[in-house]
Coordinates of C-alpha atoms in Angstrom, one line a residue:
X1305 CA 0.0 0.0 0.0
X1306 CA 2.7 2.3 0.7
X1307 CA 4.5 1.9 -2.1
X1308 CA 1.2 2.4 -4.0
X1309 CA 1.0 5.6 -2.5
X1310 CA 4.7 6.4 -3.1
X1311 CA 4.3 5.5 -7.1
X1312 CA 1.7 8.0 -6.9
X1313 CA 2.9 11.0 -5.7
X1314 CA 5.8 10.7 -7.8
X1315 CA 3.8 10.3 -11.1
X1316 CA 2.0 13.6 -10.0
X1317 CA 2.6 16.8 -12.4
X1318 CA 0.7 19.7 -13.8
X1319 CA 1.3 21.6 -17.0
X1320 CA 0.7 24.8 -18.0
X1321 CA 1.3 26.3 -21.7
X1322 CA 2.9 22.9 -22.3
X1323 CA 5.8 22.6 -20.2
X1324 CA 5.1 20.2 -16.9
X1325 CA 6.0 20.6 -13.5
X1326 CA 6.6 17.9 -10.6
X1327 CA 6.6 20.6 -7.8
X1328 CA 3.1 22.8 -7.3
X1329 CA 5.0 25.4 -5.4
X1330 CA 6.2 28.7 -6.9
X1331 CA 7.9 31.2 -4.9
X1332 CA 9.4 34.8 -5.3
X1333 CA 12.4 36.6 -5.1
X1334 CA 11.6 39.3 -3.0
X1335 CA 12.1 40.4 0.7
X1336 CA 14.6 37.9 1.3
X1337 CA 17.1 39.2 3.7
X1338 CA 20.0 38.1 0.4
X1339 CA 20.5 36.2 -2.7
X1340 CA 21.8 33.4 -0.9
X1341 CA 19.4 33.0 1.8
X1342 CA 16.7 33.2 -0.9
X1343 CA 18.6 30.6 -3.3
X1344 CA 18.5 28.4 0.1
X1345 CA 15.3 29.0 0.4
X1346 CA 14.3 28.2 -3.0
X1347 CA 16.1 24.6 -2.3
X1348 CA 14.2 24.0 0.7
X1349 CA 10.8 24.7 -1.0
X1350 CA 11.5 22.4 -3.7
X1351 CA 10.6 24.9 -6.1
X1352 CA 10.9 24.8 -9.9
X1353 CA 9.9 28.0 -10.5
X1354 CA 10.4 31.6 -9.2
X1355 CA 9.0 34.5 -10.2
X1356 CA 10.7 37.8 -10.7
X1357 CA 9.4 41.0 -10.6
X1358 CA 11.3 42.8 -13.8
X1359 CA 11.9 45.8 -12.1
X1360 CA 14.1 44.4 -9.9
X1361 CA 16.2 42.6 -12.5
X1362 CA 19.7 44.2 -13.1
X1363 CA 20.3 44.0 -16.9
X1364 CA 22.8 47.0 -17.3
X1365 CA 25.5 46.5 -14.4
X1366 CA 27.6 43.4 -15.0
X1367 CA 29.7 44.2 -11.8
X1368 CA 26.4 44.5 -9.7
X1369 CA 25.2 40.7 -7.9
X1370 CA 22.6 39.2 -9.8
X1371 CA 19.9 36.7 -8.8
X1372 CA 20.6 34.6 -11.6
X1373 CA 24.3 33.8 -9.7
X1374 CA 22.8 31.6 -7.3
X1375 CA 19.5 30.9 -8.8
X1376 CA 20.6 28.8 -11.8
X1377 CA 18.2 29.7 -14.9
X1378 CA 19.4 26.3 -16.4
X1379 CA 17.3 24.4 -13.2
X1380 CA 14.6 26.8 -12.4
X1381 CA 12.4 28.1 -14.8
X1382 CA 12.3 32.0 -14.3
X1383 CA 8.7 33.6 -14.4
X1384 CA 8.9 37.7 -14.9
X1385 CA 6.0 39.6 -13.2
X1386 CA 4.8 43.2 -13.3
X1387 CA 4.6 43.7 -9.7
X1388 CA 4.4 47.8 -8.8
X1389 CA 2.8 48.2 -12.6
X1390 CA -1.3 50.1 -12.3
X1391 CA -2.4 50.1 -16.2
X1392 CA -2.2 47.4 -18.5
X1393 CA 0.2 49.7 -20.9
X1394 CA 2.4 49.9 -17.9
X1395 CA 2.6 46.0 -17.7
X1396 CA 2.5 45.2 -21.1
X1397 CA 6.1 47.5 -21.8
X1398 CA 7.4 45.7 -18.5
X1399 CA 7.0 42.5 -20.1
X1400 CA 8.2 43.7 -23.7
X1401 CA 11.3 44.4 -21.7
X1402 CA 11.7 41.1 -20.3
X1403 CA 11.2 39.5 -23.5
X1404 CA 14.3 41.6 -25.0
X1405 CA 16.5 41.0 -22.0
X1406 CA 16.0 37.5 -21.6
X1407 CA 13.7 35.9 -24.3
X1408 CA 10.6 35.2 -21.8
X1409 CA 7.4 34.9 -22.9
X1410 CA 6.1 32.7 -20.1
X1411 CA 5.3 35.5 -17.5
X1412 CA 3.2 36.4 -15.0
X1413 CA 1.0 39.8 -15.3
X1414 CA -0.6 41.2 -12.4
X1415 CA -1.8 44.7 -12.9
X1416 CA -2.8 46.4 -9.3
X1417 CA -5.7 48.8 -8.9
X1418 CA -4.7 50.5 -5.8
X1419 CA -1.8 51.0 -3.6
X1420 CA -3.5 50.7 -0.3
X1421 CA -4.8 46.7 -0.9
X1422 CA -2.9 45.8 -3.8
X1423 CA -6.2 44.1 -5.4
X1424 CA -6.3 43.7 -9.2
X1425 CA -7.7 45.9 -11.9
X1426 CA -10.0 43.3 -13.5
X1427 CA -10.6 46.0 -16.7
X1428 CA -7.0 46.9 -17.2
X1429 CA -5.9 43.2 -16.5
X1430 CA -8.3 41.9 -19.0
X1431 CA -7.3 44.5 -21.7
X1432 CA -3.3 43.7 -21.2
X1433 CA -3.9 40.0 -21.2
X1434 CA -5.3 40.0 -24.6
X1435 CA -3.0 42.2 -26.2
X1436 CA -0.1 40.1 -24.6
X1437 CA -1.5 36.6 -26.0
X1438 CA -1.9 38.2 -29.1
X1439 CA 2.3 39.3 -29.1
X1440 CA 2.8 35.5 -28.4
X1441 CA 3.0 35.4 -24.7
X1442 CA 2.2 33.1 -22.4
X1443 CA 0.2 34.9 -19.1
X1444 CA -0.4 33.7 -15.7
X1445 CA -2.6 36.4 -14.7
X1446 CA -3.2 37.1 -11.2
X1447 CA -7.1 37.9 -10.5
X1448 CA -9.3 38.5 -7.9
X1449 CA -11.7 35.3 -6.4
X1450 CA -14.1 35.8 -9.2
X1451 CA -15.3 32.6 -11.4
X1452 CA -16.8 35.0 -13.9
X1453 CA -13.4 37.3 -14.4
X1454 CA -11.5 33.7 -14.1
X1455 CA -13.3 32.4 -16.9
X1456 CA -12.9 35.9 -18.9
X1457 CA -9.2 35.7 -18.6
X1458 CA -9.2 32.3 -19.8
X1459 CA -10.7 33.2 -22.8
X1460 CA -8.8 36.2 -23.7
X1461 CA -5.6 34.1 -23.6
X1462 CA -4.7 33.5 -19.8
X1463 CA -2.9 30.2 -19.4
X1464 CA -3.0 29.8 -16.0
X1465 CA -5.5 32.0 -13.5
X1466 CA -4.1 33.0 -10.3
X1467 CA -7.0 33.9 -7.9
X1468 CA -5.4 36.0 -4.8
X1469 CA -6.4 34.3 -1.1
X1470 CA -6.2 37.5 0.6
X1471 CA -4.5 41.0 -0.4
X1472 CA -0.7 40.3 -1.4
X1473 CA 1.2 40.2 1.6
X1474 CA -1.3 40.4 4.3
X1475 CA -0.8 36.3 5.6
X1476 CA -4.5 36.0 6.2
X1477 CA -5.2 32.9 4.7
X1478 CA -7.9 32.1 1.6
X1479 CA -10.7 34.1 2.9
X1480 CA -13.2 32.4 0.3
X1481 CA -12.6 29.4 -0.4
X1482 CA -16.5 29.0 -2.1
X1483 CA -15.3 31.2 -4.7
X1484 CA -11.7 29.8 -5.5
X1485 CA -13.5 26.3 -5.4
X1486 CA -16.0 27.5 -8.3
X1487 CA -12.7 28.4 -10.2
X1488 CA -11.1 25.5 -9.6
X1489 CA -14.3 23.2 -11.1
X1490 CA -14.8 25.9 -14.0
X1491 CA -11.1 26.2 -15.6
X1492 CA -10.0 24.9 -18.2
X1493 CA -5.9 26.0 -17.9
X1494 CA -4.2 25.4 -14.4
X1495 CA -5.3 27.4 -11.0
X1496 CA -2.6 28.8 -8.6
X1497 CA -3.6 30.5 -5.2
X1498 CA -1.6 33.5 -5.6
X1499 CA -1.3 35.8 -2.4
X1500 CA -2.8 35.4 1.0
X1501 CA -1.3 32.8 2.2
X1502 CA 0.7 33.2 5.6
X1503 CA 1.5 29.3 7.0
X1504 CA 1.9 25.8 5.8
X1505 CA -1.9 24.7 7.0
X1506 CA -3.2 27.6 4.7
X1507 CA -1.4 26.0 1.7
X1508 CA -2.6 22.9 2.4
X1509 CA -6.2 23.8 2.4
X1510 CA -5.5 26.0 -1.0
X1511 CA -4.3 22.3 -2.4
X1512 CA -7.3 20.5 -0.5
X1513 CA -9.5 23.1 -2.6
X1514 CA -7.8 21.3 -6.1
X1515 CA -5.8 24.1 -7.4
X1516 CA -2.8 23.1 -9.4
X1517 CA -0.3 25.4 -7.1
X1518 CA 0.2 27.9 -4.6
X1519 CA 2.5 30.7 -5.4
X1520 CA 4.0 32.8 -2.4
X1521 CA 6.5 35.2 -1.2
X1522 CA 6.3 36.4 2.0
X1523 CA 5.0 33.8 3.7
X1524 CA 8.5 32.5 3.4
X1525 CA 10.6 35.6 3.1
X1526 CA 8.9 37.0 6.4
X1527 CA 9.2 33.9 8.4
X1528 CA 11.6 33.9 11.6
X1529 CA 13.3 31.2 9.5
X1530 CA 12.8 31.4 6.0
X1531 CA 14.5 27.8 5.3
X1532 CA 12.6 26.0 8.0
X1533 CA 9.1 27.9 6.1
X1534 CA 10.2 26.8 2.7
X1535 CA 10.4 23.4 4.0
X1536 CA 7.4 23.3 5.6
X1537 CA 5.5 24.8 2.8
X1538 CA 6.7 22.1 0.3
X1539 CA 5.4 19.8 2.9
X1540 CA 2.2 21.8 3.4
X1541 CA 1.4 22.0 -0.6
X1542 CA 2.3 18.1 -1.0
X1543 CA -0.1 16.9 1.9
X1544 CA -2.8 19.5 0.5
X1545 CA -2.4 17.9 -2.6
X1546 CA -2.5 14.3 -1.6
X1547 CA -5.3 14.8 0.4
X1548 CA -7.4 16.6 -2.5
X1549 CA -6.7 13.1 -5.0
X1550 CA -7.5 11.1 -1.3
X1551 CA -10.9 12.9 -1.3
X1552 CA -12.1 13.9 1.9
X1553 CA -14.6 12.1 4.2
X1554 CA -18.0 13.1 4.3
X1555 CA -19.1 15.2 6.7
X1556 CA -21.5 14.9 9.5
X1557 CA -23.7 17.0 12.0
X1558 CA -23.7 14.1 14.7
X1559 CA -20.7 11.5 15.8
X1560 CA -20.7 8.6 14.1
X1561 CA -18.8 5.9 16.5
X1562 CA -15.3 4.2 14.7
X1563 CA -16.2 0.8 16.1
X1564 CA -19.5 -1.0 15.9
X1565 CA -21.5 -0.5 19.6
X1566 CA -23.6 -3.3 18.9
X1567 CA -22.7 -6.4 21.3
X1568 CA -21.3 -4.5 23.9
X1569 CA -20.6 -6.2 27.0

């Protein structure tokens, strides 16, 4: 049984815009306190895939450190983001950018509404990720908990929809999982939970909700130890995961006893 199990977990991949993935854990490259605690940290997570937000990328200044140093680009598939962009022109030039410096078209486009939560701009998001699929890209579009705006990406070219949990940063957990379910059961590309999430339960229960991934940042960055977090998380997201293909026992309003009571002595 166990090595049932075992064959199981190690078949176990997702694939978006054609390329497949063993770990459903993404992580980013900020906060992090250097490059080499977040290359450990990135080891510990098990992570095959970091995202980047291009405006911290240094492209001009050889002599300057650069994440790509102890992040090897050969191993980990790089993912730009438009992190700090508000208009979909603003994002779409990022990204134009990133293509030129580094040939990427598999990128992830969030464009933000508002400083104060951070929460998506559905109309400029929508208009940027149509003009991007057009150029060729490939967009993994952070969104707000919406089927309706999930399913609109989806058609305008999204290949993978990243509902947020909670605002970017915050740590509080996905506040509706209802609505991240009703994603889940109506997509036709690959679901990440993307922001929100603070600790390794809260990944889990993302992964229990059958999304394809979690993608964090601070979660790990922020932690008192950011290796020990990484680890867990890739526990966390694993466990979530196994349990979703387990499916969960039904639930009850009364106790139902383990052991027959019948024939008590």
């Amino acid at each position: 049984m166990t090595d049932t199990v075992s064959d199981s977990s190690t078949a176990d991949s997702w694939t978006v815009a054609g390329r497949t993935f063993r770990s459903r854990l993404i992580v980013g490259t900020g906060k992090y306190k250097d490059f080499e605690q977040n290359a450990a940290a990135v080891e510990a997570s098990g992570a095959e895939i970091v995202t980047v937000a291009v405006r911290r990328v240094n492209v001009s200044d050889p002599k300057a450190p650069m994440l790509t140093d102890f992040i090897d680009p050969k191993k980990i598939t790089y993912l730009p983001n438009t992190a700090g962009c508000f208009t979909a022109d603003e994002a779409i030039r990022t990204l134009r950018l990133a293509r030129e410096a580094g040939g990427w078209d598999l990128v992830k486009l969030e464009v933000l509404g508002e400083a104060r939560t951070l929460y998506p701009d559905m109309r400029e998001t929508l208009k940027a990720t149509e003009i991007l699929a057009k150029e060729g890209f490939l967009p993994m579009v952070y969104c707000v908990d919406d089927p309706i705006a999930a399913k609109q990406l989806e058609d305008c070219g999204a290949v993978a929809v990243m509902p947020l949990g909670a605002p970017i940063g915050s740590g509080l957990g996905i506040q509706n999982k209802v609505t991240v379910r009703l994603i889940v059961e109506g997509a036709k590309v690959p679901v990440l939970v993307d922001a929100g999430v603070g600790t390794a339960s809260e990944a889990a229960v993302a992964m229990e909700l059958g999304c394809d991934g979690v993608l964090m940042n601070t979660a790990i960055a922020e932690a008192r130890d950011p290796i020990r977090m990484a680890r867990a998380m890739k526990l966390a997201v694993e466990a979530g995961r196994d349990a979703y293909l387990a499916g969960r026992m039904a639930q009850r309003r009364y106790a139902d006893p383990s052991s027959p009571l019948a024939g008590l002595i």
